[in-house]
Short mmCIF file of C-alpha atoms and ligand atoms in Angstrom, two decimals:
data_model
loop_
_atom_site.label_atom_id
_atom_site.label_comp_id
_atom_site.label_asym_id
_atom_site.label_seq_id
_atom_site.Cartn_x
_atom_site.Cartn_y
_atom_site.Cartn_z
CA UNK W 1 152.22 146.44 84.36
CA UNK W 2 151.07 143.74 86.75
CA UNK W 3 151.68 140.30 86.54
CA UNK W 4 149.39 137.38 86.86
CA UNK W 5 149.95 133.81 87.16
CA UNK W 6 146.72 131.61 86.08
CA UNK W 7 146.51 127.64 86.46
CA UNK W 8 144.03 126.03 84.80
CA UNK W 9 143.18 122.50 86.24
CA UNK W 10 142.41 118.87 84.24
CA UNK W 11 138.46 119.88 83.72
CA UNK W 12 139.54 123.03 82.73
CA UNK W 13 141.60 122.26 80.04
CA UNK W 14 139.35 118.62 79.65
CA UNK W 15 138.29 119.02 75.66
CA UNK W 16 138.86 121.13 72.83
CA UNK W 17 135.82 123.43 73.37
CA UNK W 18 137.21 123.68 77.10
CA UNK W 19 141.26 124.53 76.14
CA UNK W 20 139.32 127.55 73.43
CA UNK W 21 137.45 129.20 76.35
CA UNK W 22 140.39 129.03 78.44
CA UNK W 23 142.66 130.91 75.47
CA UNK W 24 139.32 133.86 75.00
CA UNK W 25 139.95 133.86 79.39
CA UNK W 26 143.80 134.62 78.65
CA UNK W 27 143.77 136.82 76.04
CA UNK W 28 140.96 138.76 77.60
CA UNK W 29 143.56 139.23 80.54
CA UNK W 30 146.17 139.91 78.29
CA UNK W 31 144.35 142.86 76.63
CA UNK W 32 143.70 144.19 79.95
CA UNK W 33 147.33 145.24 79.74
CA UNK W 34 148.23 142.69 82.25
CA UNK W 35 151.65 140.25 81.71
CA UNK W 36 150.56 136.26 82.08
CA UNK W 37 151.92 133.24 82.88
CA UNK W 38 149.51 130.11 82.91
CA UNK W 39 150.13 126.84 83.93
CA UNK W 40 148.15 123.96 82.42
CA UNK W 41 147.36 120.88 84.18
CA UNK W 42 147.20 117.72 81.77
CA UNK W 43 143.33 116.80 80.23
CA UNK W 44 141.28 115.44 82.99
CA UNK W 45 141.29 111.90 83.22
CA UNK W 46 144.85 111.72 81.13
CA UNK W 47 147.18 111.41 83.67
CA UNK W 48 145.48 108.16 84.74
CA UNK W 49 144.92 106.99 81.21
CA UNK W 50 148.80 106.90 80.96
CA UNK W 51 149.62 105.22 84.01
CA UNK W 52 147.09 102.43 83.56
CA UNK W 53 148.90 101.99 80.84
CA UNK W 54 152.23 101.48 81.79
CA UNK W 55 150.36 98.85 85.02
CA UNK W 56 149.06 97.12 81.95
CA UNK W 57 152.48 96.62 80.38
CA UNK W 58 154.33 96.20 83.75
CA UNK W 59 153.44 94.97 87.76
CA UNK W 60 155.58 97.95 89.03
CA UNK W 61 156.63 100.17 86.29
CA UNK W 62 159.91 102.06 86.33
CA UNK W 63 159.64 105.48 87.88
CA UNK W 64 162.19 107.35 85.51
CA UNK W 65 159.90 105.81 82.41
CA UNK W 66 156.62 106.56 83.82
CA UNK W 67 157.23 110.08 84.59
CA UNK W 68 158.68 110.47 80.99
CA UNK W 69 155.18 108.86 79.67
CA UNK W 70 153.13 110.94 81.98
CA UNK W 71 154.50 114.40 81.48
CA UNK W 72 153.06 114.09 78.20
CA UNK W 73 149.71 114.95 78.85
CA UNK W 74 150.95 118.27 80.17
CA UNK W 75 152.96 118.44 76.55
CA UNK W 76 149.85 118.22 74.94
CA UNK W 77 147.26 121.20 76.90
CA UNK W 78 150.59 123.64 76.88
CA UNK W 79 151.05 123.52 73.28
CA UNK W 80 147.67 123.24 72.10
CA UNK W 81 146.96 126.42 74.46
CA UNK W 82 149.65 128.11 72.97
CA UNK W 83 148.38 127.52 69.37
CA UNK W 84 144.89 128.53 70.33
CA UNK W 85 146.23 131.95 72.13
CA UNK W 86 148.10 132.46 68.56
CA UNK W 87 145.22 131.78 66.55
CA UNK W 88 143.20 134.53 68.69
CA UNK W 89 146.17 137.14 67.67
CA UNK W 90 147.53 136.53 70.93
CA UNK W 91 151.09 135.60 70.84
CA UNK W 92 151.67 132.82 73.13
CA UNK W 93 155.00 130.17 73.43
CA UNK W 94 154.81 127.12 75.42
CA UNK W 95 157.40 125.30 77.40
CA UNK W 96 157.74 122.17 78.99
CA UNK W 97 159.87 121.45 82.54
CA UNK W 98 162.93 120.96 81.10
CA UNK W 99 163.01 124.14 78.68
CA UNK W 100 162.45 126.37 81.65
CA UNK W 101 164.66 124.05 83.77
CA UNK W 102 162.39 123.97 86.46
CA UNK W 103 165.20 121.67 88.53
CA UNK W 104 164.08 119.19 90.79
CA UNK W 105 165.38 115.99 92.69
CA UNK W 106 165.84 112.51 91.37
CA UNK W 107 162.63 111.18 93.39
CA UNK W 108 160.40 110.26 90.36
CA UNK W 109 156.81 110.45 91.27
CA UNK W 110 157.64 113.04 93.30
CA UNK W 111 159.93 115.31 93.26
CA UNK W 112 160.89 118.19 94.53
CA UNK W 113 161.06 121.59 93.43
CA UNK W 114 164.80 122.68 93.68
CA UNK W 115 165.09 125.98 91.95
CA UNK W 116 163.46 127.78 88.61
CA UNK W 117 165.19 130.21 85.96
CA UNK W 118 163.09 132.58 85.63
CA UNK W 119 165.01 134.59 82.83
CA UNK W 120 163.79 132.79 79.70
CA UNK W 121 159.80 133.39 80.95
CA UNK W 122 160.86 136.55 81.74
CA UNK W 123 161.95 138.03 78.58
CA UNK W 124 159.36 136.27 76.53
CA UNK W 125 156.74 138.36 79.09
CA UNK W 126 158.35 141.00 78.38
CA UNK W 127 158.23 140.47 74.44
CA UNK W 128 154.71 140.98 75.02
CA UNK W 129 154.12 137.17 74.75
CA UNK W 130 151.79 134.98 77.12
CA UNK W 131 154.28 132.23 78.42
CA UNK W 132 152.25 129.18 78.70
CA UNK W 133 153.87 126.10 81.38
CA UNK W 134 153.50 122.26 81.23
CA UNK W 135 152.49 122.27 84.87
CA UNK W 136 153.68 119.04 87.44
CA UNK W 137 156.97 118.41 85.63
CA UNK W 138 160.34 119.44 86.17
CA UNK W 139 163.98 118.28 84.99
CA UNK W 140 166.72 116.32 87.48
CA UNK W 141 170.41 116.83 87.45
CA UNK W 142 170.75 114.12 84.81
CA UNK W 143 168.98 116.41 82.54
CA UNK W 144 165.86 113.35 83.14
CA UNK W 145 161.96 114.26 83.29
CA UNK W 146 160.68 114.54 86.46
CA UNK W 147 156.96 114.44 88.05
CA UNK W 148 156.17 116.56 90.98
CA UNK W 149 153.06 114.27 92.89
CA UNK W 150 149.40 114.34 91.63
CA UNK W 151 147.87 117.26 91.58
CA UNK W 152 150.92 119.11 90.96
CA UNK W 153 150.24 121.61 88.65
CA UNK W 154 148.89 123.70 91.49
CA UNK W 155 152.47 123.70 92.76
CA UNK W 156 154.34 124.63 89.73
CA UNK W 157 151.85 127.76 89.48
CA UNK W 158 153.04 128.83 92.95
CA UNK W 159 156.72 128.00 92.14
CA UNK W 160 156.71 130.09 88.66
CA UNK W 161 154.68 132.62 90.64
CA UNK W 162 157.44 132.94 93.28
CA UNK W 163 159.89 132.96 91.04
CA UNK W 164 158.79 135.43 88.49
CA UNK W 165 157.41 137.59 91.88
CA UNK W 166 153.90 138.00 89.97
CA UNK W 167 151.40 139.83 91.58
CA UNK W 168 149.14 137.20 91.72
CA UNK W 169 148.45 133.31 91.67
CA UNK W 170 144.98 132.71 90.08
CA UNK W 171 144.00 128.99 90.61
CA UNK W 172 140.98 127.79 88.06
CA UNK W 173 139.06 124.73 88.54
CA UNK W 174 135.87 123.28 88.44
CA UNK W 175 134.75 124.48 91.53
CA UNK W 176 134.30 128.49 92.56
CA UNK W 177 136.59 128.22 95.21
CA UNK W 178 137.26 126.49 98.69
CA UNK W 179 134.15 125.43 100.59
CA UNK W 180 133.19 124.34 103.82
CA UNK W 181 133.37 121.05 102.69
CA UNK W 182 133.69 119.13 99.17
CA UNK W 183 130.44 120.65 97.37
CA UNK W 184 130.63 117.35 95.46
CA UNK W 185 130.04 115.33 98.42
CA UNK W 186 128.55 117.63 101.03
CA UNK W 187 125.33 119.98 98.90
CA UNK W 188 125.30 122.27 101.73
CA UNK W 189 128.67 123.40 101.70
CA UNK W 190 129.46 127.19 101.58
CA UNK W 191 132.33 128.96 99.15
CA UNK W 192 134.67 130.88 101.48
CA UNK W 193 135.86 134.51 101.14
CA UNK W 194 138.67 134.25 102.65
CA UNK W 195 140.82 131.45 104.28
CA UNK W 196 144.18 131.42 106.21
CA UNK W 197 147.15 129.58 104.57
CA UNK W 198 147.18 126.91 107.97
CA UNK W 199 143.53 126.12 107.57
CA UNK W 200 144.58 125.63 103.96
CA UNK W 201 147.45 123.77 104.57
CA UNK W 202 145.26 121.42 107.11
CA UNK W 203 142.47 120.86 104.95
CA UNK W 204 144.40 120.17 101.60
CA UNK W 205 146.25 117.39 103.96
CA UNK W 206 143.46 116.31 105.18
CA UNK W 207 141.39 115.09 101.67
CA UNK W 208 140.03 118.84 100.48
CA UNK W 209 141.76 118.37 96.84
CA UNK W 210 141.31 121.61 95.76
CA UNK W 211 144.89 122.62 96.71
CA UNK W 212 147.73 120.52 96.32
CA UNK W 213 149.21 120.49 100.17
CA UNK W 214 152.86 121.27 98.55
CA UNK W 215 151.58 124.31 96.79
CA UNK W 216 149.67 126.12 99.93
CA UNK W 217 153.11 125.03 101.75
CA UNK W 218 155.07 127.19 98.96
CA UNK W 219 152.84 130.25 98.80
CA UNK W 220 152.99 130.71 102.54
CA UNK W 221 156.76 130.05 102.78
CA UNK W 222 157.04 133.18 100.12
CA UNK W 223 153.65 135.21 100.98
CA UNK W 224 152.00 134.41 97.60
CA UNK W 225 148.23 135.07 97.39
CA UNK W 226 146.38 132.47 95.98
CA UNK W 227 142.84 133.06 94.71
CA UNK W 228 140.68 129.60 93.93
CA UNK W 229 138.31 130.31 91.07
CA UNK W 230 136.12 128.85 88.69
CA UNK W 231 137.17 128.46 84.81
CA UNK W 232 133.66 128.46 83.75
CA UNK W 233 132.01 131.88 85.65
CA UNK W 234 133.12 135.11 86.64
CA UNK W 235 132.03 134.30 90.06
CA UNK W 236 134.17 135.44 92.76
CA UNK W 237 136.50 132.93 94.26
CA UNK W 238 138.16 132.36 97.34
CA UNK W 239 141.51 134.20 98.82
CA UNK W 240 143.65 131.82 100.45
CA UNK W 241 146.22 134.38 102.57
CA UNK W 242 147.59 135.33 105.55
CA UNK W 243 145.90 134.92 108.45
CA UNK W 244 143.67 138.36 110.00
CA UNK W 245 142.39 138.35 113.54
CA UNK W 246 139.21 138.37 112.52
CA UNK W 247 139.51 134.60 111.37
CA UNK W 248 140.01 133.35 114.57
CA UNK W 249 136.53 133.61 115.74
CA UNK W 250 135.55 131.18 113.22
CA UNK W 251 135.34 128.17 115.29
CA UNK W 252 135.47 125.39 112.47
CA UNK W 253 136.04 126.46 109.02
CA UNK W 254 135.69 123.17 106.82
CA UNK W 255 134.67 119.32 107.61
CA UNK W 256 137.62 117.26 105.20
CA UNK W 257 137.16 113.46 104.17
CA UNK W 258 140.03 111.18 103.17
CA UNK W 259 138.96 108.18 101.50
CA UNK W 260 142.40 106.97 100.72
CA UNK W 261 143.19 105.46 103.82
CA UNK W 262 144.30 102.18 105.53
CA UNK W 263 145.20 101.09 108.92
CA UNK W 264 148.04 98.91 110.02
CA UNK W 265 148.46 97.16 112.93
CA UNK W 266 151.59 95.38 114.24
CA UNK W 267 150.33 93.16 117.55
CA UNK W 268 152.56 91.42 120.44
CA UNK W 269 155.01 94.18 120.51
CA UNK W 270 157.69 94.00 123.21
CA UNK W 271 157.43 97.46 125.11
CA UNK W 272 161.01 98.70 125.20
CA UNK W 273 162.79 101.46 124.32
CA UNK W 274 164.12 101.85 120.60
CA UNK W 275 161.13 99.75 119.23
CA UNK W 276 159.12 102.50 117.76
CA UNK W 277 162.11 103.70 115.66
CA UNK W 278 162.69 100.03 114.85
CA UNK W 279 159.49 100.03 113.20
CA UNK W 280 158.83 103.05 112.05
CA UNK W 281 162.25 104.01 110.61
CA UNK W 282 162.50 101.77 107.77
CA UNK W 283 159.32 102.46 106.82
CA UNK W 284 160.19 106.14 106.69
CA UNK W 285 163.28 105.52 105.11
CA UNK W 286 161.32 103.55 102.46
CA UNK W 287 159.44 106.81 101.56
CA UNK W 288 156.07 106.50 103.34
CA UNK W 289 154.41 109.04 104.71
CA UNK W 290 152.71 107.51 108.44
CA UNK W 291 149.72 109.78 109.85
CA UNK W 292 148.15 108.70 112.94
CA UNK W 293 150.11 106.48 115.14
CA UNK W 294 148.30 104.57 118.43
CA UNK W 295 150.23 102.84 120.95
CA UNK W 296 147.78 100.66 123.32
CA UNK W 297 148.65 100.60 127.04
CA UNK W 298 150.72 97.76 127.37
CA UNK W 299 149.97 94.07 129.55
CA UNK W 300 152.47 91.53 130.57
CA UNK W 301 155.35 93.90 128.59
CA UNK W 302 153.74 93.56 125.58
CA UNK W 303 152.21 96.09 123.62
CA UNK W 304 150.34 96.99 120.09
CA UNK W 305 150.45 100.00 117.71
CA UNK W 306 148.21 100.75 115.23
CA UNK W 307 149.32 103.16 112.33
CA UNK W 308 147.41 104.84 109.04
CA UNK W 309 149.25 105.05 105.55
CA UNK W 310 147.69 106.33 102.47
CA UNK W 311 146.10 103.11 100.84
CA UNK W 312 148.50 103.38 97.82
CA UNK W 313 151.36 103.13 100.03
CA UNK W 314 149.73 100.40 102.04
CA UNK W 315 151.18 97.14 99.76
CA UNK W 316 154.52 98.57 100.42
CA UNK W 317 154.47 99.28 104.26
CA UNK W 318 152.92 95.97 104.58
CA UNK W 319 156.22 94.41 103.13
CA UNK W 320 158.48 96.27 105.40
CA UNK W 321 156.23 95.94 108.24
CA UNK W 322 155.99 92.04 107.92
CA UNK W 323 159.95 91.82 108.13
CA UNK W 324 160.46 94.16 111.39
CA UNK W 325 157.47 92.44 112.68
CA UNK W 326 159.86 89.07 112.14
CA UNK W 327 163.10 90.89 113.05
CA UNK W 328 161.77 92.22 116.54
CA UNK W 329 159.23 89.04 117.42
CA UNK W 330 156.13 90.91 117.22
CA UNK W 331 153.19 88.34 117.18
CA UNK W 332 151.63 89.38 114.04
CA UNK W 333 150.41 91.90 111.77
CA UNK W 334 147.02 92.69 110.64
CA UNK W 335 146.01 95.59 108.18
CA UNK W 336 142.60 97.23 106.98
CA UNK W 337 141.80 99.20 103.73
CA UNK W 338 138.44 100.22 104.15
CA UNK W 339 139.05 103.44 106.56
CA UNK W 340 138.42 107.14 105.83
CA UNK W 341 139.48 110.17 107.96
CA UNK W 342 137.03 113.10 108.60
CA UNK W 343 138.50 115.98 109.58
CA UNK W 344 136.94 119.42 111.41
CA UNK W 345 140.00 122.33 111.14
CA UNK W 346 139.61 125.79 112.50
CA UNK W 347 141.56 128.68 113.56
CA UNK W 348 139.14 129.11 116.63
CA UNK W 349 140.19 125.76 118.40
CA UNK W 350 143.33 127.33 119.51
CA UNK W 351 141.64 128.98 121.97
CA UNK W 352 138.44 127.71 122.59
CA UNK W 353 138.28 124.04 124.34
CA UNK W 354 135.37 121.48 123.77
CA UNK W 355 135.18 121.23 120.39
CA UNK W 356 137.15 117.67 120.34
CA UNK W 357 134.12 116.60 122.68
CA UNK W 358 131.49 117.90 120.84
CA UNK W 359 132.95 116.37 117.38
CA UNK W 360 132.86 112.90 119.06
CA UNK W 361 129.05 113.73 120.59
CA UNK W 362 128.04 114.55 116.66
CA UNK W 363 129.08 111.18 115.31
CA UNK W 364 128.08 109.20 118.52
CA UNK W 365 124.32 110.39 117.46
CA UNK W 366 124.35 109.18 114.54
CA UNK W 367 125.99 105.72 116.01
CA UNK W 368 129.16 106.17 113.96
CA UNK W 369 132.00 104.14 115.36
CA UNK W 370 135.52 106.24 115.99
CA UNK W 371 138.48 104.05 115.34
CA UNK W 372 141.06 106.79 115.72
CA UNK W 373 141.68 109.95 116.96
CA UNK W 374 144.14 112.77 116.28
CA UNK W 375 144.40 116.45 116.98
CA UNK W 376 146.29 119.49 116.12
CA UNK W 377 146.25 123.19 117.35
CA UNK W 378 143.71 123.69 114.63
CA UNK W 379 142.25 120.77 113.46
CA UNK W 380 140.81 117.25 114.89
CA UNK W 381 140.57 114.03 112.91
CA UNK W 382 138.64 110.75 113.42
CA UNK W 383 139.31 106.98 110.98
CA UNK W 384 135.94 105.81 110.88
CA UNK W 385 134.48 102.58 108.47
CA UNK W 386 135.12 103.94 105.01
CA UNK W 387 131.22 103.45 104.63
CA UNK W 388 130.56 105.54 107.01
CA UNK W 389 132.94 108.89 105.80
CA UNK W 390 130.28 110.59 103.57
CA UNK W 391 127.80 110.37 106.32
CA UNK W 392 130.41 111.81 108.83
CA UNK W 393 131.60 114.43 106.70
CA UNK W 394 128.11 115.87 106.38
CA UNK W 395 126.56 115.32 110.02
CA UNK W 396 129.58 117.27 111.01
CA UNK W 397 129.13 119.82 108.62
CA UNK W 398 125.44 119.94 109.70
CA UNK W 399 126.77 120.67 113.52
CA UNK W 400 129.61 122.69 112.95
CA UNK W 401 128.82 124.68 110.20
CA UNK W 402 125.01 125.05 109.24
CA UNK W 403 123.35 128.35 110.02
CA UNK W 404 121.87 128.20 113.33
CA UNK W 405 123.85 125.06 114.34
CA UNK W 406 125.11 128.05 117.20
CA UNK W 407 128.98 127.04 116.32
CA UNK W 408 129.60 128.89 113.24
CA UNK W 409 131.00 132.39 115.57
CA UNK W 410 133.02 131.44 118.28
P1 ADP A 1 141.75 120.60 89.13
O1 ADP A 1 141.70 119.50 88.13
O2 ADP A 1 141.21 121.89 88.62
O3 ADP A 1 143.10 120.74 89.77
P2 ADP A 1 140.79 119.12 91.41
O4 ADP A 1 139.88 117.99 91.04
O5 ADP A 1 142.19 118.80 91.75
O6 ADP A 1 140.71 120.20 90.26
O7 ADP A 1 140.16 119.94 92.63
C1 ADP A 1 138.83 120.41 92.55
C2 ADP A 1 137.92 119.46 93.31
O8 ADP A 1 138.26 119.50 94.69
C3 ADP A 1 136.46 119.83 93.30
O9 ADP A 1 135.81 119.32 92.16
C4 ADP A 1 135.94 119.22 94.58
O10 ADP A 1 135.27 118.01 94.38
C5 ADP A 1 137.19 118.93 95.40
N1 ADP A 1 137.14 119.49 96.77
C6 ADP A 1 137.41 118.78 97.90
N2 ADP A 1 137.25 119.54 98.98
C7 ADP A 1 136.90 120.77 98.55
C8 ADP A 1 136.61 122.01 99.22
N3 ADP A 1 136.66 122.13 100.55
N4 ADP A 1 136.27 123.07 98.47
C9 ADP A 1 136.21 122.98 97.11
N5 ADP A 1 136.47 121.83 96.42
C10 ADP A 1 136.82 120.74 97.13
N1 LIG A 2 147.98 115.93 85.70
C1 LIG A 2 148.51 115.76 87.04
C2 LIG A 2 147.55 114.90 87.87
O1 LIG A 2 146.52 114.49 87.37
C3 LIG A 2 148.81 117.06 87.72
C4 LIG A 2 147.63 117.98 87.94
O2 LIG A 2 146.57 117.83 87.32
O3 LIG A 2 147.77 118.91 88.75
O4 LIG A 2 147.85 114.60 88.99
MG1 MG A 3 144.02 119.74 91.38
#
């Protein structure tokens, strides 16, 4: 008897009518013979509900609370799942973090996945029940709730997945799999077949939602297929695995866009040795995740650097950036919120040169400014005006990725 782990996603699960075709999806599986495990993400649009309303009650709310008021909307799909499955003859028990001590750290928010025991889901499978999992929380060492990072749920899938060594990961969503591009933002944008887990990895960093960056990091790290699929068609998704050699003459597989960024730049700083780890230290040490980092060509011993955070980490780098900026003399600090990163990522680039150039040819055309560059082995990503990101995102795709553009096939 195989086993299959399912996660259904926030749309998936968004209303009553939604959480009843989801249970007539499960059982169906179920009667196939098949064991399952599902994950359920929280309604869509509840996680934010809840943390609005803790930012209405406090400026910066404690984390431990707000991860014990969020994990409730994940309380709420897995047992009202579970009921459903029962009421369709399909026996069903849910369970939240804690009861199937998915064990994390103590970093509220977003924490990490330490270990899971597998046992108690294990025997209720094999009870002939459908175990059904709060998705995106977990327990600390305290015995305290803990959140995993938004978008989550994709990552406890992949964890109970690994754990209980199912045969396969099903990811549903709202979309029928990964696309060249956001289909939301970008109407020509084609599903995939197939990608590899580092394009994956790349694009879910990179702004392409669809996969939470932590889970593609998991199912790679323990070889677990993931196939992206819509909850409301059959339609054939998309198989996120390990890379074939066929892949790599696929130039550019997907155009990304980021609109959470901002840019910070510290200006007048001395050039010496040890400054960078001045500045950036504490900042890493304060939990922030830096992207792209410039450092100009310094004049008269004096130098600037120009960093990107994601914008909801921006207040706080600000306030450890103003006091190294103090500490070390720096003339000043300035900071912009209003940048997006657009992203091309392919396996092809690692071998085939130009495509850098002809990214920066694309968006000259159409007179978009580049702020910043980066690159990797298989991607390359530009900040540009936030205003300016949707437009980016699909003259690229137009170039790169259109039939007959000529740069599909390496
Ligand atoms: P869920 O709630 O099911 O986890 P998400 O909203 O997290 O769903 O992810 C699905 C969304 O990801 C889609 O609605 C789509 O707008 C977005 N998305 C971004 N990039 C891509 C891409 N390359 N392919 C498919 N979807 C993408
Ligand atoms: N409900 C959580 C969020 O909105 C986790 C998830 O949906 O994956 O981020
Ligand atoms: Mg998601």
């Amino acid at each position: 008897m195989s086993l299959i782990v399912q996660k259904y996603g926030g749309t998936s699960v968004g209303s009553i009518e939604r959480i009843k075709a989801v249970a007539e999806r499960v059982a169906g599986t179920r009667k196939r013979g098949e064991q399952v495990a599902v994950v359920v993400s929280a309604m869509a649009g509840e996680t934010n509900r809840l943390l609005k309303l803790a930012t209405e009650l406090s400026d910066s709310p404690n984390q431990r609370e707000s991860d014990c008021l969020v994990a409730t909307g994940e309380q709420v799909t897995s047992a009202l799942l579970a009921l459903r499955l029962e009421a369709l003859g399909c026996p069903a028990v849910s369970f939240l973090g804690f009861q199937l001590r998915i064990a994390t750290d103590s970093n509220h928010g977003r924490a990490r996945i330490k270990s899971i025991e597998s046992e108690r889901a294990r025997n209720e499978l094999n009870k002939g029940r459908v175990v059904v999992v709060a998705g995106f929380q977990g327990v600390d060492s305290a015995g305290d709730i803990t959140t995993l990072g938004r978008g989550a749920s994709d990552l406890t899938a992949v964890a109970l997945a690994a754990a209980l060594k199912a045969d396969a990961c099903e990811i549903y969503t709202d979309v029928d799999g990964v696309y060249t591009a956001d289909p939301n933002i970008c109407p020509k944008a084609r599903k995939l077949a197939r990608i590899s887990y580092d394009e994956m990895l790349e694009m879910a960093g990179l702004g392409a939602k669809v996969l939470q960056i932590r889970s593609v990091e998991l199912a790679q790290r323990y070889g677990v297929p993931l196939v992206v699929r819509s909850s409301f068609n059959e339609t054939e998704g998309t198989l996120v695995g390990k890379e074939d050699k066929s892949m790599e003459d696929v130039l550019v597989s997907g155009v990304t866009l980021d609109q959470n960024q901002s840019k910070v730049t510290i200006v007048g700083v001395e050039d010496a040795p040890g400054l960078a780890a001045r500045i950036f230290g504490p900042i890493a040490d304060a939990g922030i995740v830096v992207d792209m980092i410039i450092q100009n060509a310094s004049e008269y011993g004096h130098t600037d650097m120009t960093f990107t955070v994601g914008r909801d980490d921006l207040r706080r780098a600000l306030e450890v950036i103003e006091r190294i900026a103090k500490e070390i003399s720096a003339s000043g600090v300035r900071h912009e919120d209003q940048v997006a990163k657009v992203s091309i990522v392919g396996l092809g680039m690692r071998t085939h040169a130009g495509v850098a150039a002809r990214m920066f040819s694309v968006l000259a055309a159409e007179r978009i400014n580049i702020q910043m560059i980066s690159t990797s082995e298989i991607k390359v990503s530009v900040v540009v005006d936030s205003k300016y990101g949707e437009l980016a995102m699909r003259t690229l795709h137009d170039a790169f990725l259109e039939n007959g553009a000529g740069a599909v096939r390496a």
